[in-house]
PDB file of C-alpha atoms and ligand atoms in Angstrom:
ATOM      1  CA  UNK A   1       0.581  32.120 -75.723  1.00 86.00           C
ATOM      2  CA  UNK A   2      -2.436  33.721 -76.594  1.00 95.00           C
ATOM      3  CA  UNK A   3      -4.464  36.256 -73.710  1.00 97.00           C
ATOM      4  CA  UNK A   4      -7.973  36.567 -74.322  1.00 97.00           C
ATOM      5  CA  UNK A   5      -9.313  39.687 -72.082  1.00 97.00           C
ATOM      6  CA  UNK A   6     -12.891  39.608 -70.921  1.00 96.00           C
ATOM      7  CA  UNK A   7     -15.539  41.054 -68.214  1.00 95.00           C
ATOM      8  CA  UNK A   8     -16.730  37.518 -66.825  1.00 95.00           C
ATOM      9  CA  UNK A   9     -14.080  34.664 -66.408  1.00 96.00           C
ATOM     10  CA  UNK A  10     -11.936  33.270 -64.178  1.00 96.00           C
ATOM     11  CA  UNK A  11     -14.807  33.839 -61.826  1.00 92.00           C
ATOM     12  CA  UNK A  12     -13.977  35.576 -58.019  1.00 89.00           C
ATOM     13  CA  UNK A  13     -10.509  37.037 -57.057  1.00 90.00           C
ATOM     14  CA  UNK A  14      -8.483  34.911 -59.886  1.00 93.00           C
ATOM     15  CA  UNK A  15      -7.170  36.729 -62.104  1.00 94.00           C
ATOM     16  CA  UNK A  16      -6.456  34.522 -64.917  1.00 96.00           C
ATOM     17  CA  UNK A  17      -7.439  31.186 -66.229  1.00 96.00           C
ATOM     18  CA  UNK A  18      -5.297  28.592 -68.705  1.00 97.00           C
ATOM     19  CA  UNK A  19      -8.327  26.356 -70.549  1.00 95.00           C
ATOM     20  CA  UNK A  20      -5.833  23.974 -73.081  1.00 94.00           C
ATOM     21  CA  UNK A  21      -3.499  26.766 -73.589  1.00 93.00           C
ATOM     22  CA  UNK A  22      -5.760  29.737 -73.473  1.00 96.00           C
ATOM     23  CA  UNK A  23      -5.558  32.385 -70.946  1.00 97.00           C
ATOM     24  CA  UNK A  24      -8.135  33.846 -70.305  1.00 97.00           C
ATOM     25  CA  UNK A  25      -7.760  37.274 -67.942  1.00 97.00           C
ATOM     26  CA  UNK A  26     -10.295  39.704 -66.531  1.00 97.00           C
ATOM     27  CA  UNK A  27     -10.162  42.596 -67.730  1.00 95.00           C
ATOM     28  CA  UNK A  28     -10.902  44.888 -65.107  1.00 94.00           C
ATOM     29  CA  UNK A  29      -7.945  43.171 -63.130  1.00 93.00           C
ATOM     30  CA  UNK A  30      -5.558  44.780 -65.524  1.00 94.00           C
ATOM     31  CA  UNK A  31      -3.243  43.056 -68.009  1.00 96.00           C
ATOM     32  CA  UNK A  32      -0.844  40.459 -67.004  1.00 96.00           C
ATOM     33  CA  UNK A  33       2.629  41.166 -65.999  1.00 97.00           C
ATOM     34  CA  UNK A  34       5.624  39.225 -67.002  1.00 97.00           C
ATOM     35  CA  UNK A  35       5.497  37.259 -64.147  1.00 98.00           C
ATOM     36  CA  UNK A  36       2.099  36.417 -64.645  1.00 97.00           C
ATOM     37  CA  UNK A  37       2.486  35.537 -67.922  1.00 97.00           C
ATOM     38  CA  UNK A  38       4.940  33.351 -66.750  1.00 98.00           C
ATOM     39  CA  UNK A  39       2.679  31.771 -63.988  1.00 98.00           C
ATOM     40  CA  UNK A  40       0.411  30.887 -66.379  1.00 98.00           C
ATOM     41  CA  UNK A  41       3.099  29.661 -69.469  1.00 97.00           C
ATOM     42  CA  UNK A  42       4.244  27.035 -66.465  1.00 98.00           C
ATOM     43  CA  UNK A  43       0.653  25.665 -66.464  1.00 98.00           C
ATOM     44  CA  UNK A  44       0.702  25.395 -70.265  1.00 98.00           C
ATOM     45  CA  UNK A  45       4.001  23.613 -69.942  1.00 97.00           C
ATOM     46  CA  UNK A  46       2.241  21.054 -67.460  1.00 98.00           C
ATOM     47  CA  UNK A  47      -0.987  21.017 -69.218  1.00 98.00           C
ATOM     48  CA  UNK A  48       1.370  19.467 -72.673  1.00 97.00           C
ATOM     49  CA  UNK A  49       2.784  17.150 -70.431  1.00 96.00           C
ATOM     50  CA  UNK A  50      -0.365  15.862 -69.289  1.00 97.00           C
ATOM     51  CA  UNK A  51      -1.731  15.928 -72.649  1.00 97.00           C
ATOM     52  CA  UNK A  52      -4.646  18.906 -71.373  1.00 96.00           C
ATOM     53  CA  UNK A  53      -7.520  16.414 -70.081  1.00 96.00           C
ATOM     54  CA  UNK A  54      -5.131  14.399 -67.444  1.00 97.00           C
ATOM     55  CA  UNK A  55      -4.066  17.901 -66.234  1.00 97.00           C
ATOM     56  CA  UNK A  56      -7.761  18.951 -66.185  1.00 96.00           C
ATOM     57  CA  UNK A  57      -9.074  15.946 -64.714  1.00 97.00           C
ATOM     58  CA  UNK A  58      -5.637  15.648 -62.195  1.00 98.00           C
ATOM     59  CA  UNK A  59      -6.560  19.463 -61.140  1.00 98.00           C
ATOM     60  CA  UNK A  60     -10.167  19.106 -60.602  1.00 97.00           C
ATOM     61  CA  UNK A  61      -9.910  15.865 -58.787  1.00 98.00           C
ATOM     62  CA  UNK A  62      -6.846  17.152 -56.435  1.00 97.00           C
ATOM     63  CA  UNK A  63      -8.526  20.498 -55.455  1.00 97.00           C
ATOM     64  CA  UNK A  64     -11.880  18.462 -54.768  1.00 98.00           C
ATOM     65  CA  UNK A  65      -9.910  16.246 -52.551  1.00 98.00           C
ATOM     66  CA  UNK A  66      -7.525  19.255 -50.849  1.00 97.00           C
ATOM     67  CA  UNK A  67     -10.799  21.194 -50.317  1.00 98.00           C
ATOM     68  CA  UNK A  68     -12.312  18.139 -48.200  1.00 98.00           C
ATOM     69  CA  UNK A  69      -9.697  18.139 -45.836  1.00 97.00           C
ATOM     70  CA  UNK A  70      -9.183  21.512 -45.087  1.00 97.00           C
ATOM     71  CA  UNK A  71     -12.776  23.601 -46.321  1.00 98.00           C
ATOM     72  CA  UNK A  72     -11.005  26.319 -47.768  1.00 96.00           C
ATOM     73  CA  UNK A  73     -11.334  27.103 -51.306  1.00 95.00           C
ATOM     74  CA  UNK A  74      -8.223  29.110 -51.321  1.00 95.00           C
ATOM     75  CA  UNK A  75      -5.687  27.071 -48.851  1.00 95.00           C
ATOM     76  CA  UNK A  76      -7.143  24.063 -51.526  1.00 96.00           C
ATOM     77  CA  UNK A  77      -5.944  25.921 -54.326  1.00 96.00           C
ATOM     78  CA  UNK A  78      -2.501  27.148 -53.147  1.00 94.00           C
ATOM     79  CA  UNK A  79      -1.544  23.067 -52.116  1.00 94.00           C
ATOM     80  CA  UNK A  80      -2.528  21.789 -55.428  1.00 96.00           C
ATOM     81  CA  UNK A  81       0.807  20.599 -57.149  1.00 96.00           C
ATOM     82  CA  UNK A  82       0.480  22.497 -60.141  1.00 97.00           C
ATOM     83  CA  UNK A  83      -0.043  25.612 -58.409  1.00 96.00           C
ATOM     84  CA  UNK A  84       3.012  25.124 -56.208  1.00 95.00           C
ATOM     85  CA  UNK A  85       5.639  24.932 -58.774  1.00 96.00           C
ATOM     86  CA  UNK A  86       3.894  27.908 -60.826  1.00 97.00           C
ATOM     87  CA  UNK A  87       4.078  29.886 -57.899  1.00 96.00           C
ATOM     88  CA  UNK A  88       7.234  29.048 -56.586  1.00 95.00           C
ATOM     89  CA  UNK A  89       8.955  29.077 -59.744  1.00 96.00           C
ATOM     90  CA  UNK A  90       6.770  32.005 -61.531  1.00 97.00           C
ATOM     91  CA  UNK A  91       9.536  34.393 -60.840  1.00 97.00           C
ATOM     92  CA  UNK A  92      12.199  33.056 -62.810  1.00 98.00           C
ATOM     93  CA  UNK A  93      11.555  34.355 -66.261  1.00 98.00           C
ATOM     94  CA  UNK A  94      14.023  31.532 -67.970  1.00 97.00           C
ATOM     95  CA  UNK A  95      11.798  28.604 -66.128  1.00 97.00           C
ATOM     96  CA  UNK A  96      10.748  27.362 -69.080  1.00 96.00           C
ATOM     97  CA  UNK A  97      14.335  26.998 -70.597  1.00 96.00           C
ATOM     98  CA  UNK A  98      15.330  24.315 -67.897  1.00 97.00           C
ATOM     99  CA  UNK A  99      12.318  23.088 -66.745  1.00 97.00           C
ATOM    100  CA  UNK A 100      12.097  19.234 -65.919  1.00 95.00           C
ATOM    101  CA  UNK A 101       9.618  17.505 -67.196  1.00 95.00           C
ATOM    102  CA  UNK A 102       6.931  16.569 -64.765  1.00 95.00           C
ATOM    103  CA  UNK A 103       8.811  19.180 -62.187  1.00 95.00           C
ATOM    104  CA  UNK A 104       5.297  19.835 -60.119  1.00 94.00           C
ATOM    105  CA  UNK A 105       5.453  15.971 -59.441  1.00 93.00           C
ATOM    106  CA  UNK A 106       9.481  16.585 -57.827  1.00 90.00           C
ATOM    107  CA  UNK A 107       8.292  19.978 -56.209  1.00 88.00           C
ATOM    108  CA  UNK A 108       5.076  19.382 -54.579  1.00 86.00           C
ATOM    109  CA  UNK A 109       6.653  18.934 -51.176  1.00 82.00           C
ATOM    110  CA  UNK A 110       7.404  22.358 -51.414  1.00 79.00           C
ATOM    111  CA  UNK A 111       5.301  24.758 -49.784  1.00 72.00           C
ATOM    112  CA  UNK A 112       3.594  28.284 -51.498  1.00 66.00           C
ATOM    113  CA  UNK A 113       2.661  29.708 -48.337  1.00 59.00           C
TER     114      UNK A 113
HETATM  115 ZN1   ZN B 201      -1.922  28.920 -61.340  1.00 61.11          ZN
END
């Protein structure tokens, strides 16, 4: 996994961005913990699975759609299926030992927040 620190991206309060494997992390946000690191290996896991531009395009598409309903950037961000398993299963340092394939399609019933 490779971290590329830098002043200007992810843009606003995120901390950290995975572009095709790349994670990009602010630098004035500090460095990434383990968990972190982990939140974001889960979205490289996902991003393989969906061969980078279907998880891309599925992401885009799915907050632009969550954000209609509901008009919060945030609350849009937090339902998207990707980000609930990373967050819910972020924690768990061996995650990517037993993860199922296409587990954010079985978890995204589950609520983040
Ligand atoms: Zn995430």
């Amino acid at each position: 996994m490779k971290l590329i620190y830098n002043k200007y991206f992810p843009f606003g309060s995120f901390y950290a961005a995975n572009i095709f494997g790349l994670i990009f992390c602010r630098s004035d946000k500090g460095r990434l913990d383990e968990v972190e690191k982990n939140h974001e290996y889960i979205h490289t896991l996902q991003q393989r699975e969906m061969l980078f531009v279907g998880f891309l395009l599925w992401y885009c598409i799915e907050w632009l759609w969550r954000y209609a309903k509901c008009h919060n950037f945030m609350k849009a961000y937090h339902d998207l299926y990707f980000e609930r398993e990373a967050y819910l299963m972020q924690g768990d340092l061996d995650y990517r030992h037993h993860r199922r394939h296409y587990a954010w399609w079985h978890l995204r019933k589950k609520k983040t927040l």
